[in-house]
Amino acid sequence: MASKKTTLSRRELFGRLVGQSRSETRAEQAPDEHPAALRADELLRAGDYQKASELYARLVLKDAGFLNAYRRLGWCYLKLEQTGEARRVLEELLARESDDAVALLYVGLAHAMDGAAEKAVTVWRHVHDYNRIVVQREVNLILFLSDSGDLPAADNLVERIERVIAEQNVMPGSQGAYY
């Protein structure tokens, strides 16, 4: 039986020389697989938004291209009712990805949480997320109500968006989940 010779990439070789495991090296290439990201995701699912936000904030500082960390950090801040911080983080993401539907939805939600229903609607006019149709349908309905002069109160908008986010997260075959 012939032996199979394995080759290491330069990154893996250097990682082994400095004592970094192969999984840690791979996590550098895929930030969602980084142990800190996995731990932050666990905390997020468990509802420990404070600890999760601390980990996501570190991940964002470490890798500014880790866009999911920005989204999740923004969600944590929303759940902690730190709407200004949520908007700041999400606007950093929008500076990189101007049409990010999740970030736009969350920025609008932050405005609604602050009682600014019209600002929320202005942001939501740019949400185009047809992979998550339950949320998009509700956004479209809110836009229709706004255009017809029957915009619900800001607290009602918050309830509606949070409800459809929860619905979207449990939809079978849903492409990606909100948090």
mmCIF file of C-alpha atoms in Angstrom:
data_model
loop_
_atom_site.group_PDB
_atom_site.id
_atom_site.type_symbol
_atom_site.label_atom_id
_atom_site.label_comp_id
_atom_site.label_asym_id
_atom_site.label_seq_id
_atom_site.Cartn_x
_atom_site.Cartn_y
_atom_site.Cartn_z
ATOM 1 C CA MET A 1 0.000 0.000 0.000
ATOM 2 C CA ALA A 2 1.408 3.351 -1.019
ATOM 3 C CA SER A 3 1.697 6.040 1.610
ATOM 4 C CA LYS A 4 -0.075 9.260 0.891
ATOM 5 C CA LYS A 5 2.149 12.274 1.313
ATOM 6 C CA THR A 6 0.399 15.275 2.794
ATOM 7 C CA THR A 7 1.480 18.808 2.214
ATOM 8 C CA LEU A 8 0.899 21.711 4.487
ATOM 9 C CA SER A 9 0.169 25.211 3.406
ATOM 10 C CA ARG A 10 2.596 27.894 4.537
ATOM 11 C CA ARG A 11 -0.025 29.119 7.010
ATOM 12 C CA GLU A 12 -0.449 25.652 8.524
ATOM 13 C CA LEU A 13 3.304 25.075 8.669
ATOM 14 C CA PHE A 14 3.901 28.416 10.379
ATOM 15 C CA GLY A 15 0.981 27.745 12.722
ATOM 16 C CA ARG A 16 2.535 24.458 13.794
ATOM 17 C CA LEU A 17 5.897 26.137 14.323
ATOM 18 C CA VAL A 18 4.363 28.698 16.684
ATOM 19 C CA GLY A 19 2.200 26.104 18.411
ATOM 20 C CA GLN A 20 -1.128 26.965 16.817
ATOM 21 C CA SER A 21 -3.415 23.999 16.169
ATOM 22 C CA ARG A 22 -4.760 23.170 12.732
ATOM 23 C CA SER A 23 -8.301 24.052 13.865
ATOM 24 C CA GLU A 24 -7.133 27.475 15.044
ATOM 25 C CA THR A 25 -5.383 27.985 11.718
ATOM 26 C CA ARG A 26 -8.563 26.989 9.857
ATOM 27 C CA ALA A 27 -10.587 29.340 12.086
ATOM 28 C CA GLU A 28 -8.455 32.224 10.861
ATOM 29 C CA GLN A 29 -9.565 31.394 7.347
ATOM 30 C CA ALA A 30 -13.248 30.981 8.339
ATOM 31 C CA PRO A 31 -14.071 33.406 11.178
ATOM 32 C CA ASP A 32 -17.424 31.706 11.884
ATOM 33 C CA GLU A 33 -15.438 28.653 13.002
ATOM 34 C CA HIS A 34 -13.207 30.557 15.426
ATOM 35 C CA PRO A 35 -13.658 29.189 18.976
ATOM 36 C CA ALA A 36 -14.569 32.671 20.260
ATOM 37 C CA ALA A 37 -17.233 33.031 17.538
ATOM 38 C CA LEU A 38 -18.692 29.630 18.385
ATOM 39 C CA ARG A 39 -18.785 30.558 22.079
ATOM 40 C CA ALA A 40 -20.386 33.944 21.306
ATOM 41 C CA ASP A 41 -23.016 32.183 19.183
ATOM 42 C CA GLU A 42 -23.801 29.840 22.101
ATOM 43 C CA LEU A 43 -24.189 32.796 24.451
ATOM 44 C CA LEU A 44 -26.406 34.571 21.916
ATOM 45 C CA ARG A 45 -28.698 31.555 21.557
ATOM 46 C CA ALA A 46 -28.836 31.258 25.363
ATOM 47 C CA GLY A 47 -29.906 34.897 25.663
ATOM 48 C CA ASP A 48 -26.741 36.110 27.424
ATOM 49 C CA TYR A 49 -26.504 39.210 25.247
ATOM 50 C CA GLN A 50 -24.012 41.049 27.466
ATOM 51 C CA LYS A 51 -21.336 38.336 27.350
ATOM 52 C CA ALA A 52 -22.041 37.594 23.697
ATOM 53 C CA SER A 53 -21.668 41.275 22.823
ATOM 54 C CA GLU A 54 -18.288 41.415 24.546
ATOM 55 C CA LEU A 55 -17.021 38.475 22.484
ATOM 56 C CA TYR A 56 -18.447 39.819 19.223
ATOM 57 C CA ALA A 57 -16.889 43.225 19.912
ATOM 58 C CA ARG A 58 -13.477 41.539 20.278
ATOM 59 C CA LEU A 59 -14.046 39.546 17.098
ATOM 60 C CA VAL A 60 -14.906 42.719 15.163
ATOM 61 C CA LEU A 61 -11.732 44.384 16.421
ATOM 62 C CA LYS A 62 -9.682 41.331 15.452
ATOM 63 C CA ASP A 63 -11.239 40.884 11.997
ATOM 64 C CA ALA A 64 -13.049 43.897 10.547
ATOM 65 C CA GLY A 65 -14.158 41.742 7.607
ATOM 66 C CA PHE A 66 -16.171 39.373 9.830
ATOM 67 C CA LEU A 67 -19.567 40.806 8.846
ATOM 68 C CA ASN A 68 -21.638 38.258 10.771
ATOM 69 C CA ALA A 69 -19.990 39.467 13.975
ATOM 70 C CA TYR A 70 -21.212 43.008 13.212
ATOM 71 C CA ARG A 71 -24.783 41.739 12.637
ATOM 72 C CA ARG A 72 -24.779 39.650 15.790
ATOM 73 C CA LEU A 73 -23.196 42.414 17.848
ATOM 74 C CA GLY A 74 -25.875 44.808 16.602
ATOM 75 C CA TRP A 75 -28.581 42.317 17.591
ATOM 76 C CA CYS A 76 -27.063 41.936 21.070
ATOM 77 C CA TYR A 77 -27.073 45.704 21.525
ATOM 78 C CA LEU A 78 -30.717 45.845 20.412
ATOM 79 C CA LYS A 79 -31.653 43.175 22.942
ATOM 80 C CA LEU A 80 -29.747 45.128 25.609
ATOM 81 C CA GLU A 81 -31.704 48.243 24.512
ATOM 82 C CA GLN A 82 -28.479 50.026 23.576
ATOM 83 C CA THR A 83 -29.921 51.347 20.346
ATOM 84 C CA GLY A 84 -27.263 53.996 19.767
ATOM 85 C CA GLU A 85 -24.486 51.411 19.995
ATOM 86 C CA ALA A 86 -26.468 49.066 17.765
ATOM 87 C CA ARG A 87 -26.810 51.749 15.091
ATOM 88 C CA ARG A 88 -23.113 52.641 15.337
ATOM 89 C CA VAL A 89 -22.000 49.033 14.804
ATOM 90 C CA LEU A 90 -24.519 48.396 12.045
ATOM 91 C CA GLU A 91 -23.597 51.590 10.229
ATOM 92 C CA GLU A 92 -19.967 50.402 10.242
ATOM 93 C CA LEU A 93 -21.214 47.257 8.524
ATOM 94 C CA LEU A 94 -23.290 49.303 6.077
ATOM 95 C CA ALA A 95 -20.188 51.325 5.198
ATOM 96 C CA ARG A 96 -18.711 48.035 3.933
ATOM 97 C CA GLU A 97 -21.909 46.467 2.544
ATOM 98 C CA SER A 98 -24.394 49.236 1.806
ATOM 99 C CA ASP A 99 -27.255 46.913 0.865
ATOM 100 C CA ASP A 100 -26.954 44.464 3.780
ATOM 101 C CA ALA A 101 -30.617 43.657 4.451
ATOM 102 C CA VAL A 102 -30.075 42.405 7.991
ATOM 103 C CA ALA A 103 -28.162 45.529 9.017
ATOM 104 C CA LEU A 104 -30.805 47.756 7.431
ATOM 105 C CA LEU A 105 -33.596 45.882 9.201
ATOM 106 C CA TYR A 106 -31.812 46.221 12.547
ATOM 107 C CA VAL A 107 -31.025 49.932 12.062
ATOM 108 C CA GLY A 108 -34.718 50.528 11.356
ATOM 109 C CA LEU A 109 -35.617 48.486 14.412
ATOM 110 C CA ALA A 110 -33.266 50.618 16.525
ATOM 111 C CA HIS A 111 -35.038 53.758 15.295
ATOM 112 C CA ALA A 112 -38.435 52.229 16.092
ATOM 113 C CA MET A 113 -37.215 51.258 19.568
ATOM 114 C CA ASP A 114 -36.263 54.909 20.066
ATOM 115 C CA GLY A 115 -39.795 55.951 19.071
ATOM 116 C CA ALA A 116 -38.839 57.252 15.613
ATOM 117 C CA ALA A 117 -41.292 55.331 13.415
ATOM 118 C CA GLU A 118 -40.737 57.501 10.337
ATOM 119 C CA LYS A 119 -36.948 57.090 10.518
ATOM 120 C CA ALA A 120 -37.467 53.335 10.773
ATOM 121 C CA VAL A 121 -39.657 53.338 7.669
ATOM 122 C CA THR A 122 -37.113 55.440 5.771
ATOM 123 C CA VAL A 123 -34.431 52.826 6.470
ATOM 124 C CA TRP A 124 -36.747 49.881 5.752
ATOM 125 C CA ARG A 125 -37.433 51.241 2.268
ATOM 126 C CA HIS A 126 -33.970 49.924 1.394
ATOM 127 C CA VAL A 127 -34.528 46.396 2.778
ATOM 128 C CA HIS A 128 -34.711 43.888 -0.057
ATOM 129 C CA ASP A 129 -34.321 40.409 1.424
ATOM 130 C CA TYR A 130 -36.244 37.964 -0.701
ATOM 131 C CA ASN A 131 -34.440 34.977 0.845
ATOM 132 C CA ARG A 132 -36.276 35.718 4.086
ATOM 133 C CA ILE A 133 -39.741 36.278 2.706
ATOM 134 C CA VAL A 134 -41.651 36.379 6.026
ATOM 135 C CA VAL A 135 -39.686 39.417 7.179
ATOM 136 C CA GLN A 136 -39.753 41.032 3.746
ATOM 137 C CA ARG A 137 -43.544 40.624 3.576
ATOM 138 C CA GLU A 138 -43.964 42.439 6.906
ATOM 139 C CA VAL A 139 -41.577 45.214 5.870
ATOM 140 C CA ASN A 140 -43.555 45.647 2.645
ATOM 141 C CA LEU A 141 -46.822 45.789 4.602
ATOM 142 C CA ILE A 142 -45.395 48.439 6.953
ATOM 143 C CA LEU A 143 -44.233 50.467 3.938
ATOM 144 C CA PHE A 144 -47.713 50.199 2.407
ATOM 145 C CA LEU A 145 -49.331 51.378 5.649
ATOM 146 C CA SER A 146 -46.885 54.278 5.821
ATOM 147 C CA ASP A 147 -47.578 55.287 2.225
ATOM 148 C CA SER A 148 -51.333 55.177 2.853
ATOM 149 C CA GLY A 149 -51.000 57.462 5.877
ATOM 150 C CA ASP A 150 -51.757 54.748 8.443
ATOM 151 C CA LEU A 151 -48.286 54.188 9.933
ATOM 152 C CA PRO A 152 -48.504 52.212 13.188
ATOM 153 C CA ALA A 153 -46.892 53.600 16.335
ATOM 154 C CA ALA A 154 -43.204 52.889 16.879
ATOM 155 C CA ASP A 155 -43.802 50.371 19.680
ATOM 156 C CA ASN A 156 -46.185 48.475 17.403
ATOM 157 C CA LEU A 157 -43.508 48.412 14.686
ATOM 158 C CA VAL A 158 -41.022 46.930 17.151
ATOM 159 C CA GLU A 159 -43.491 44.200 18.142
ATOM 160 C CA ARG A 160 -44.278 43.394 14.508
ATOM 161 C CA ILE A 161 -40.664 43.165 13.383
ATOM 162 C CA GLU A 162 -39.565 41.127 16.404
ATOM 163 C CA ARG A 163 -42.511 38.764 15.848
ATOM 164 C CA VAL A 164 -41.673 38.142 12.188
ATOM 165 C CA ILE A 165 -37.981 37.701 12.981
ATOM 166 C CA ALA A 166 -38.971 34.934 15.406
ATOM 167 C CA GLU A 167 -41.269 33.411 12.761
ATOM 168 C CA GLN A 168 -38.582 33.580 10.088
ATOM 169 C CA ASN A 169 -36.051 31.864 12.347
ATOM 170 C CA VAL A 170 -38.218 28.734 12.647
ATOM 171 C CA MET A 171 -39.300 28.505 9.009
ATOM 172 C CA PRO A 172 -38.180 25.206 7.458
ATOM 173 C CA GLY A 173 -35.707 25.846 4.673
ATOM 174 C CA SER A 174 -35.220 29.433 5.780
ATOM 175 C CA GLN A 175 -32.062 30.797 4.264
ATOM 176 C CA GLY A 176 -30.092 32.168 7.141
ATOM 177 C CA ALA A 177 -31.473 33.180 10.466
ATOM 178 C CA TYR A 178 -31.870 36.454 12.177
ATOM 179 C CA TYR A 179 -30.987 36.527 15.829
#
